[in-house]
Coordinates of C-alpha atoms and ligand atoms in Angstrom, one line a residue:
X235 CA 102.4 117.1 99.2
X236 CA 102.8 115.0 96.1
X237 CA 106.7 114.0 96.3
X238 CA 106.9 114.2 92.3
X239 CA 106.0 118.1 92.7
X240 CA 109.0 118.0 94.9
X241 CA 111.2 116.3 93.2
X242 CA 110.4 118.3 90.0
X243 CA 110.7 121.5 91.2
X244 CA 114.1 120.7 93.1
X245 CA 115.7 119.3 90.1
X246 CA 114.9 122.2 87.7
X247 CA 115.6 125.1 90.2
X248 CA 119.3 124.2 90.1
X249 CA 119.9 124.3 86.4
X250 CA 117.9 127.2 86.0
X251 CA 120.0 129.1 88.7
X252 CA 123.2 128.4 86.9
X253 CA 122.3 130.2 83.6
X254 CA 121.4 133.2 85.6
X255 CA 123.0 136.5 86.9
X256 CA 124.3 135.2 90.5
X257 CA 125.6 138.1 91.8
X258 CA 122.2 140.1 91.9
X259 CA 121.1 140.4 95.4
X260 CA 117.3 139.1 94.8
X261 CA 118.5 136.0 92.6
X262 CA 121.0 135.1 95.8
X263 CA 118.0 135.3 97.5
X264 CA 115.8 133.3 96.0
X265 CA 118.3 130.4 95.5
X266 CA 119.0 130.6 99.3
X267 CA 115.2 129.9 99.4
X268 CA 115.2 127.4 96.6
X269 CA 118.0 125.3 99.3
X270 CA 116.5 126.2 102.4
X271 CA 113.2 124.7 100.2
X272 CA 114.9 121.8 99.1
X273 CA 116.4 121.2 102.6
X274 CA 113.0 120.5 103.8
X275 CA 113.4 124.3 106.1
X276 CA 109.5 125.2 105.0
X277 CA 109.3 128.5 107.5
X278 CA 112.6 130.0 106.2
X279 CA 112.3 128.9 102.9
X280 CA 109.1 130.7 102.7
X281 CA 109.8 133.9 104.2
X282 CA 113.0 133.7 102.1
X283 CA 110.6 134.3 99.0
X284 CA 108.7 136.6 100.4
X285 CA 111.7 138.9 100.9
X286 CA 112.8 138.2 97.2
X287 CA 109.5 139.4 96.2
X288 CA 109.9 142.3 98.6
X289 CA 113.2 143.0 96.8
X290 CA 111.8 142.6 93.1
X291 CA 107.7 142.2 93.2
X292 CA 106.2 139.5 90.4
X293 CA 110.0 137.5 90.6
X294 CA 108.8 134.6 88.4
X295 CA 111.0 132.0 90.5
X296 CA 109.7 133.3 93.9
X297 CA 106.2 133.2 92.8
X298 CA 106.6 129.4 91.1
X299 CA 108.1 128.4 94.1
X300 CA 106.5 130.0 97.4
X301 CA 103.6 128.5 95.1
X302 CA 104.5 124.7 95.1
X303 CA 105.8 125.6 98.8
X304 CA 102.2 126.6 99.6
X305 CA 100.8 123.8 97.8
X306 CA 102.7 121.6 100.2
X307 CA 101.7 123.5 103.6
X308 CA 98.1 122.9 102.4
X309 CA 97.7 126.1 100.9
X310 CA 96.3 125.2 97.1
X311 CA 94.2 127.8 96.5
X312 CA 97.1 130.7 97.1
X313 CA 99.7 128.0 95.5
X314 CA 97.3 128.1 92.1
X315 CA 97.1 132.1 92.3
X316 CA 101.3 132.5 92.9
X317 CA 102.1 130.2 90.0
X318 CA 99.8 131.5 87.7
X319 CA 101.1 135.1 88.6
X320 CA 104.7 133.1 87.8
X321 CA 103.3 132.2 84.3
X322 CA 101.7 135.4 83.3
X323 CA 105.4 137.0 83.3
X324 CA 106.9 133.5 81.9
X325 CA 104.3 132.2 80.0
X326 CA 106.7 129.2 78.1
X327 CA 107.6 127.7 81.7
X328 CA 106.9 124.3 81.1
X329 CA 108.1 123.5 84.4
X330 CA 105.6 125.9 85.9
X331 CA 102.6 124.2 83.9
X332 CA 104.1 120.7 85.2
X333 CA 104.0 122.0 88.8
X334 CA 100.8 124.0 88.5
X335 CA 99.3 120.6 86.7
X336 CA 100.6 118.6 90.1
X337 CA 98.6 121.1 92.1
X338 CA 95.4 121.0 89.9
X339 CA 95.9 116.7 89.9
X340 CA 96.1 116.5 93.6
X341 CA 93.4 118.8 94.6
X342 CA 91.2 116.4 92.4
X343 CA 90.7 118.5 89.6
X344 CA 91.9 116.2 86.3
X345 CA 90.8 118.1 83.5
X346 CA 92.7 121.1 85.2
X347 CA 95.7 119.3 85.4
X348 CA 95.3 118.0 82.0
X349 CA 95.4 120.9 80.6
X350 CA 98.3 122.2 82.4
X351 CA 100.4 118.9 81.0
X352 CA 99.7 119.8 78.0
X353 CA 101.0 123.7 78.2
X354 CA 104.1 122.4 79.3
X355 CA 104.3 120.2 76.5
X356 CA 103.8 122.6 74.4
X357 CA 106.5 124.4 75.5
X358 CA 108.7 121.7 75.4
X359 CA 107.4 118.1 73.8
X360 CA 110.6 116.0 75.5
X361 CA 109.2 117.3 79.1
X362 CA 109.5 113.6 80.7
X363 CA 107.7 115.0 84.0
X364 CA 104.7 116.2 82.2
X365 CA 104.3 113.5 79.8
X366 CA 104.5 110.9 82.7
X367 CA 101.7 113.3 84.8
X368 CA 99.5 113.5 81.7
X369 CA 99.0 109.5 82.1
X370 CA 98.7 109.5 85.1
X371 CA 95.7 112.1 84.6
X372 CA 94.3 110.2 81.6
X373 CA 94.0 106.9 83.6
X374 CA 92.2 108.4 86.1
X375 CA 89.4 110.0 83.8
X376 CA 89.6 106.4 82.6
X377 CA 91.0 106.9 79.1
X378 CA 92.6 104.0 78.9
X379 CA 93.6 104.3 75.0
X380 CA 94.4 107.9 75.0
X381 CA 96.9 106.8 78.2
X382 CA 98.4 104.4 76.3
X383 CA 99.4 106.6 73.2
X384 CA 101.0 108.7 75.9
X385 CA 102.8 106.5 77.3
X386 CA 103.6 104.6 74.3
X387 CA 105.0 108.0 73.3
X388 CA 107.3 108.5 76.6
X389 CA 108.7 104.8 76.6
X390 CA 109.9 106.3 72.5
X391 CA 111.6 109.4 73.6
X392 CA 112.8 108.0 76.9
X393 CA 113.5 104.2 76.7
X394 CA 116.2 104.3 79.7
X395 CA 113.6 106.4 82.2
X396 CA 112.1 103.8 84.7
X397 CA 109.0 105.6 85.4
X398 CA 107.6 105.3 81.8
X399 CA 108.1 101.3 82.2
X400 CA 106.5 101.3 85.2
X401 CA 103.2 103.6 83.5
X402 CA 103.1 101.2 80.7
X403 CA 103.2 98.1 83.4
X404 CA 100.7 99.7 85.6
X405 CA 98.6 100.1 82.6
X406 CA 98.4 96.6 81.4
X407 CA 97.6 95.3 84.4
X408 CA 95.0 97.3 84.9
X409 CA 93.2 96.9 81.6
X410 CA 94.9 94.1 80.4
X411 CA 92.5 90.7 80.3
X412 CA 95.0 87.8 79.3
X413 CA 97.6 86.7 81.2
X414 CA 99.7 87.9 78.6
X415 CA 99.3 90.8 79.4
X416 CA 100.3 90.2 83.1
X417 CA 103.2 88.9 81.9
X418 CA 103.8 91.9 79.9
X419 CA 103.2 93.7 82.9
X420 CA 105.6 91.8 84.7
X421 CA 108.2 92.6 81.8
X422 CA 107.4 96.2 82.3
X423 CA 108.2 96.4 85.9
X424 CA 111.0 94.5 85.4
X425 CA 112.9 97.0 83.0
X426 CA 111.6 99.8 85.4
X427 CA 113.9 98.4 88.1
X428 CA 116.3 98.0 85.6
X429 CA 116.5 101.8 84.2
X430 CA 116.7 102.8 88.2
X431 CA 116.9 100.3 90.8
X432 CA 115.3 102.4 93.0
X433 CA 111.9 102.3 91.8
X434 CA 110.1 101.3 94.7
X435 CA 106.9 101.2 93.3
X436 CA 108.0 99.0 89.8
X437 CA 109.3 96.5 93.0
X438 CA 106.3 96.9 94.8
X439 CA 104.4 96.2 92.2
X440 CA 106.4 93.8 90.6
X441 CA 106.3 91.3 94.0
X442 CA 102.7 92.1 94.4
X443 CA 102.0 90.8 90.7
X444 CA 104.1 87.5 90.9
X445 CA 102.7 86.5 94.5
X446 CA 98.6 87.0 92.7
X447 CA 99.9 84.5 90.0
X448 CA 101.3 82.0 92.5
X449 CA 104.8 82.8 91.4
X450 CA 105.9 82.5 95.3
X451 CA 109.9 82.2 94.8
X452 CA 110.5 84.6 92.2
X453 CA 108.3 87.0 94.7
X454 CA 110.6 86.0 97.4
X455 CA 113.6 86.9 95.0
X456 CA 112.4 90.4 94.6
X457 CA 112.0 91.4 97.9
X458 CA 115.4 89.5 98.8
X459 CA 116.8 92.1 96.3
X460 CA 114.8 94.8 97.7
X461 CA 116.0 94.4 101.0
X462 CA 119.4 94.4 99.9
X463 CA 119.5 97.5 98.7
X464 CA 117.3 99.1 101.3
X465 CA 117.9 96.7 104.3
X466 CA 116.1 99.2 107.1
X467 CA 113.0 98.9 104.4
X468 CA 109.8 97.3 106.4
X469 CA 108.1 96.6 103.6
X470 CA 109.8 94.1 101.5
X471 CA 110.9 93.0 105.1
X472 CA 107.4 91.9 105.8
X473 CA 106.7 91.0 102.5
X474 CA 109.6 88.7 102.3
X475 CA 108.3 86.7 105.4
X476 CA 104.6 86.7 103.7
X477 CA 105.8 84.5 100.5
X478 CA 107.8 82.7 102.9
X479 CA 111.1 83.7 101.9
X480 CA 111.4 84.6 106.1
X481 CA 109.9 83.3 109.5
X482 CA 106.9 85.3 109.9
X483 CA 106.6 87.9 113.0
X484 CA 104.5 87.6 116.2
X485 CA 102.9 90.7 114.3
X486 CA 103.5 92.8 111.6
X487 CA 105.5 95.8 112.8
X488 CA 104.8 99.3 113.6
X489 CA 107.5 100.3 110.9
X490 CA 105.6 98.3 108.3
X491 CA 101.5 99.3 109.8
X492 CA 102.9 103.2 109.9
X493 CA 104.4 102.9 106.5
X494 CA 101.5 101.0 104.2
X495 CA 98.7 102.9 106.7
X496 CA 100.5 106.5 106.2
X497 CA 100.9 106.0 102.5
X498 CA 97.2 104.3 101.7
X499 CA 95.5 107.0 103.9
X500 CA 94.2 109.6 101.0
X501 CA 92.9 106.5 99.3
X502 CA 91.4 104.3 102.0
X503 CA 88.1 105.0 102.0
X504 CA 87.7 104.9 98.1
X505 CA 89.6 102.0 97.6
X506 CA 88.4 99.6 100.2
X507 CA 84.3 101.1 100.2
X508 CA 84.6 101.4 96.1
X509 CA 87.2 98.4 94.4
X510 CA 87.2 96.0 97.6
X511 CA 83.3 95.7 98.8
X512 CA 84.5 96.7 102.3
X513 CA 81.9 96.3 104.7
X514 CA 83.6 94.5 108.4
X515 CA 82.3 98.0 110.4
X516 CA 78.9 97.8 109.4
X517 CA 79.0 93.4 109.9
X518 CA 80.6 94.1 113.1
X519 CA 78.8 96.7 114.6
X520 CA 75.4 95.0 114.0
X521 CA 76.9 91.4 115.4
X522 CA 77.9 93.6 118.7
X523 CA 74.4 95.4 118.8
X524 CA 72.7 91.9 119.0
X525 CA 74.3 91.3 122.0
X526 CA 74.2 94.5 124.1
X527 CA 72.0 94.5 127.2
X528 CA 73.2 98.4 127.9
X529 CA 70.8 100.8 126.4
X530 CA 72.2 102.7 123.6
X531 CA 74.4 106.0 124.0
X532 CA 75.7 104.8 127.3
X533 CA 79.1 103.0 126.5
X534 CA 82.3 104.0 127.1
X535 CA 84.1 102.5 123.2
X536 CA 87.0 102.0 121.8
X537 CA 87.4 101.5 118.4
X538 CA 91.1 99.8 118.2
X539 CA 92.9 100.5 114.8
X540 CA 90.2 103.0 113.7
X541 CA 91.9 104.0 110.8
X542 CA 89.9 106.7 108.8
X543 CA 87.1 105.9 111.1
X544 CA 84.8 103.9 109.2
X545 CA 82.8 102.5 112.4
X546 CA 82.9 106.1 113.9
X547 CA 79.8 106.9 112.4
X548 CA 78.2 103.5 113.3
X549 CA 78.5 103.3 116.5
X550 CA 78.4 107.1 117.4
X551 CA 75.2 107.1 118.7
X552 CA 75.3 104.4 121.2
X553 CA 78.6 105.6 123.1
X554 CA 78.9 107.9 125.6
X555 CA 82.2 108.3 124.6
X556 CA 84.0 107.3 121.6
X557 CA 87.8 106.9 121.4
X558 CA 90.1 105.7 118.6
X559 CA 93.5 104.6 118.4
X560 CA 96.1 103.7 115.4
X561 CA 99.6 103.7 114.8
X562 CA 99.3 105.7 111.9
X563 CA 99.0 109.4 112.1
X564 CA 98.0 109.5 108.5
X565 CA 95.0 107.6 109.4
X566 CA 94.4 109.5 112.7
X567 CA 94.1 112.4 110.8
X568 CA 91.5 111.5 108.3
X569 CA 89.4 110.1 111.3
X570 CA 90.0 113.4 113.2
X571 CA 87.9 114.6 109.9
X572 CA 85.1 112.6 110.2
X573 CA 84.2 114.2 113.8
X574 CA 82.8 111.3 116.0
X575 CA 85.5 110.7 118.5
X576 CA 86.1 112.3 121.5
X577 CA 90.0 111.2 121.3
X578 CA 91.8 110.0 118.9
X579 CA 95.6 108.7 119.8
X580 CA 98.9 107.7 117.3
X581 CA 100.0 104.9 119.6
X582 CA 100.5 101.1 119.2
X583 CA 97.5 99.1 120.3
X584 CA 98.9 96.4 122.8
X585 CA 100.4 99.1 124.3
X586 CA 97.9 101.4 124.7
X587 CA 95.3 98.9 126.1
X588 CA 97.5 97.3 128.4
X589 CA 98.3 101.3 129.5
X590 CA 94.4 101.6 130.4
X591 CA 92.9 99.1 132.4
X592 CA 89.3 99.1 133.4
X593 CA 88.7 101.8 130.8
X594 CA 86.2 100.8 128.0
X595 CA 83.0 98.9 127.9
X596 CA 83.2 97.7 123.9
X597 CA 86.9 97.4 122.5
X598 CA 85.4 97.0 118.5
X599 CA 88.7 96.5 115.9
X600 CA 87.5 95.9 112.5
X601 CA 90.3 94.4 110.0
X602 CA 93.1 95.2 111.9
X603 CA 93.8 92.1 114.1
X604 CA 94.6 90.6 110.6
X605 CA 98.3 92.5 111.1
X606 CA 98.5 90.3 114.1
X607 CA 99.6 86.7 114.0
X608 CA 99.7 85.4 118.1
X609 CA 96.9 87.2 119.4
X610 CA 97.6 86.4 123.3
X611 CA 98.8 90.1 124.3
X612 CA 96.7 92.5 122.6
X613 CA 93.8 90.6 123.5
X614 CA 95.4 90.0 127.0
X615 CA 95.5 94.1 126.6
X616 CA 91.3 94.0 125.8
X617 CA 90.6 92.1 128.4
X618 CA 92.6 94.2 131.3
X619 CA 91.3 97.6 129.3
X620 CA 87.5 96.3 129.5
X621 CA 85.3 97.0 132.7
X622 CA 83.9 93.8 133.8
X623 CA 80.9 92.5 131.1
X624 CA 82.2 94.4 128.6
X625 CA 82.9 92.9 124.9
X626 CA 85.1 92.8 122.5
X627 CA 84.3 92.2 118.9
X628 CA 86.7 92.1 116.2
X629 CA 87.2 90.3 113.0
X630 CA 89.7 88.2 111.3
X631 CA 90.6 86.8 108.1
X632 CA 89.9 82.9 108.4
X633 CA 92.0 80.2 108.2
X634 CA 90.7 77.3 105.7
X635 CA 89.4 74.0 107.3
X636 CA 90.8 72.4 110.1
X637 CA 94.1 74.0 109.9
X638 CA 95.7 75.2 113.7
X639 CA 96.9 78.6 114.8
X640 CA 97.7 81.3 112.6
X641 CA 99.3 82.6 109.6
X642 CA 100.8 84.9 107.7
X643 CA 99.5 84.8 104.2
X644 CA 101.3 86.4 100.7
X645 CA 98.5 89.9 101.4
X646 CA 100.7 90.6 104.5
X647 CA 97.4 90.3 106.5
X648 CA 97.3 87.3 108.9
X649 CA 94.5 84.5 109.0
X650 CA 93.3 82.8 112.1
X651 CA 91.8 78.9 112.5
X652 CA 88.8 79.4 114.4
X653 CA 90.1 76.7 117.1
X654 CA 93.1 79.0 117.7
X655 CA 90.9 82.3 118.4
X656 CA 89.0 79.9 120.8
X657 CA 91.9 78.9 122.6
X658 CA 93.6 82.3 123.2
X659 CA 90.4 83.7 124.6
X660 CA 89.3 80.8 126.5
X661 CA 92.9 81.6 127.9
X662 CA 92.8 85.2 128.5
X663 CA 89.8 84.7 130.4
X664 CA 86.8 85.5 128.3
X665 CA 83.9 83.9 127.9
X666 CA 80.2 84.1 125.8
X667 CA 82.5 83.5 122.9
X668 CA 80.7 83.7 119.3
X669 CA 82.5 83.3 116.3
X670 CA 80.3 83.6 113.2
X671 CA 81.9 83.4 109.1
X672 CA 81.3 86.2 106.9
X673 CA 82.7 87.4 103.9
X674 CA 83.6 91.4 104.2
X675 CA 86.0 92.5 101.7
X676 CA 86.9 91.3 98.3
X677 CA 90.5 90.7 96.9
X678 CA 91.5 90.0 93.1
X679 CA 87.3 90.3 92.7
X680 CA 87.1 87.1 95.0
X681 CA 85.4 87.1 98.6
X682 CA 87.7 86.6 101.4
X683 CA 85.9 84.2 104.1
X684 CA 86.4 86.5 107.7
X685 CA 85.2 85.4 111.3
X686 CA 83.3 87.9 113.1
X687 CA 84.3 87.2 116.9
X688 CA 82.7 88.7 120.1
X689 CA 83.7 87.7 123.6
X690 CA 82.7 88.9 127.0
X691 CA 84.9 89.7 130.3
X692 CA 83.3 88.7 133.4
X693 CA 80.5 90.7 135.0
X694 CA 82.2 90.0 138.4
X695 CA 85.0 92.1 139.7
X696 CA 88.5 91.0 139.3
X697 CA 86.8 88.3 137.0
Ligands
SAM133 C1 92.6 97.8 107.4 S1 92.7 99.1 108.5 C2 91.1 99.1 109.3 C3 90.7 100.4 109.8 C4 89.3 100.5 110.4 N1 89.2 99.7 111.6 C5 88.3 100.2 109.3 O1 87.6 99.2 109.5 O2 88.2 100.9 108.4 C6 93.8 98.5 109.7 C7 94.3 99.6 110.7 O3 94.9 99.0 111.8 C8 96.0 99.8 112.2 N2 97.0 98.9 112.9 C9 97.6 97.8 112.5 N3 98.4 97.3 113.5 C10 98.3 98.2 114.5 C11 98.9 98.2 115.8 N4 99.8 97.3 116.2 N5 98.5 99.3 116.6 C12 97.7 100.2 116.2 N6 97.1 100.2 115.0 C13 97.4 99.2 114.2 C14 96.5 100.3 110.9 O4 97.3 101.5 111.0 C15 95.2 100.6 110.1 O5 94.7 101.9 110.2

């Protein structure tokens, strides 16, 4: 559900109810649905409309509305039919051709959506909402200039609205080439949070854009101002203690991994495989191939922090079984997709390990031990969930040179000194310890230098 639709449809339902009869039974009705909707009551919103449209078939309200409703519970195909139904009784409903535009956008069809912007502009030019969605649209059938007239267009009519700031800022720093225009970007963002100080993505992406230039302490000062006004909020939290405004946790926490994992999951895949070169499963799975004596399809394997479940498919065919755990459901889910585990659990990794001992023959965690700064329990947790002589393999982001321990760098990943991983396994009790270098992802269009690390438990039991 794309919280904009929300929010859109919420805001305009009020005033619209004010202007009409209220004392007819199917208009009580439906605004009884429209709170119950708004109230986050799904089931009796919904059967709410239904009855108004029992009362008084082809209601325009009830049909918008069940329709974003259903567009929310999954259901975009109905939620496409029910508005349109809405529009062919109300055809200048520009905040029908918004909503169905949101539906068309996040169901992947652009031009759809497009074109359903621009109805509801034509019904009304000053529709903020649907000027703001038809950049949004235009940008990603990468149109930059026709974007910009749009949005030049918005920041015109609506100087004071934070979101057309932020459009213009996001703009410029995705096309822009000089670091003018990063600093123009950073201007943009900046009167975003002014116009509404609540625009957590203008100070997301503000903090995000002065840490990349090296800008460390004004980083640190927005997410000091952040966390002010949302003080429970883990991400500028984290963020804070990776600029080094903060000490830096023993991990980052489930809060903050649930949050940035829950929110990135639609986009995973495409970003990381597409913009950031991501390959750690296929560089890990082939290091821990290399050294399996087992013959192939007989291990017991979990993949630890499987996200969408990008090594799923890799190392299907040589488990037995195939399990995956990750703190984000979001993730989970999008694994669940993919169909090559057996289970799949939403629980926190340490935890869970240490909650199964003797259970796995391969624990495999690509890119996720980089939310971990001390490593000493979770791969305490490996160890006791690995049958003796089975391996873990995992990477890490790499500490430069012949620095100690670990850190927490401005990305909010952790990096490891290779002297450091060595230590805490030696430690835990492993041994047949490789750590090789490899570069698997990019960031800012620049490899980041990884270790690829695979350690053995003891053949012997209780070793
Ligand atoms: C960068 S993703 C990597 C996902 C997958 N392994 C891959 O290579 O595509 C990191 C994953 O680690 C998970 N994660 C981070 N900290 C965790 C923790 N303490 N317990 C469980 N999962 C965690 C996140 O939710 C996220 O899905």
């Amino acid at each position: 559900m794309g919280a904009r639709l929300k929010r859109t449809s919420s805001g305009r339902v009020r005033r619209q109810y004010r202007a009409t009869d209220p004392g007819s039974g199917v208009l009580i009705t439906v605004r009884r649905a429209i709170e119950a909707h708004q109230g986050g009551e799904l089931d009796t919103a919904e059967t709410l409309y239904h009855r108004a449209l029992q009362m008084k078939a082809g209601q325009p309200d009830a049909l918008h509305f069940l329709g974003v409703l259903c567009h929310q519970r999954g259901r975009s195909e109905e939620a496409i039919r029910l508005i349109r139904m809405a529009l062919r009784v109300t055809p200048q409903h520009a905040d029908a051709h918004n909503n169905l535009g949101n539906v068309h956008k996040e169901t992947g069809n652009l031009a759809e959506a497009e074109a359903c912007y621009r109805s509801a502009l034509a019904c009304n030019a000053h529709h903020q909402d649907a000027l703001g969605n038809l950049v949004v649209v235009l940008e990603a059938q990468q149109r930059p200039e026709d974007a910009l007239q749009v949005c030049s267009a918005l920041i015109a009519q609506a100087p004071q609205l934070g979101r057309a700031h932020y459009l213009m800022g996001v703009h410029l720093r995705r096309y822009g080439c000089e670091i003018e225009d990063m600093e123009r970007a950073i201007a943009c963002f900046r009167s975003a949070i002014r116009c509404d100080s609540m625009n957590v993505s203008a100070l997301d992406a503000l903090g995000v854009m002065l840490y990349t230039l090296d800008r460390y302490d004004e980083a640190i000062g927005v997410y000091r101002d952040w966390l002010g006004r949302e003080p429970n909020n883990p991400v500028p939290r984290h963020m804070l203690a990776a600029c080094g405004g903060a000490a830096a946790p023993l991990r980052a926490d489930d809060a903050y991994v649930r949050h940035v994992f829950d929110g990135f999951a639609d986009s995973f895949d495409e970003q990381l495989l597409k913009n950031l070169d991501y390959h750690a499963p296929q560089i890990l799975v082939d290091a821990l191939l290399g050294v399996l004596a087992v013959p192939t399809g007989m291990l017991d394997v979990l993949d630890a922090g499987c996200g969408t479940g990008l090594c799923g498919p890799l190392i299907r065919s040589h488990a037995q079984r195939l399990d995956g755990v990750d703190l984000s459901g979001g993730m989970i889910e999008k694994a669940r997709l993919r169909g090559n585990y057996d289970a799949l659990m939403v629980a926190e990794l340490t935890a869970y390990l240490q909650d199964n001992p003797a259970t796995w023959d391969v624990v495999l965690s690509a890119d996720t031990l980089v939310y971990f700064g001390d490593l000493l329990a979770v791969l305490s947790g490996a160890y006791s969930a690995l049958r003796p002589g089975g391996w873990v393999a995992f990477t890490l982001e790499a500490m430069d040179g012949e620095a100690v321990g670990a850190e927490l760098s401005s990305s909010g990943r952790y990096r490891h000194a290779r002297h450091y991983v060595e230590q805490v396994l030696g430690s835990v009790g492993f041994g047949e310890v490789t750590i090789a270098e490899a570069a698997m992802r990019k960031e800012m269009g620049r490899p980041v230098a990884g270790w690829v690390v695979l350690a053995r438990r003891s053949a012997r039991q209780g070793g």
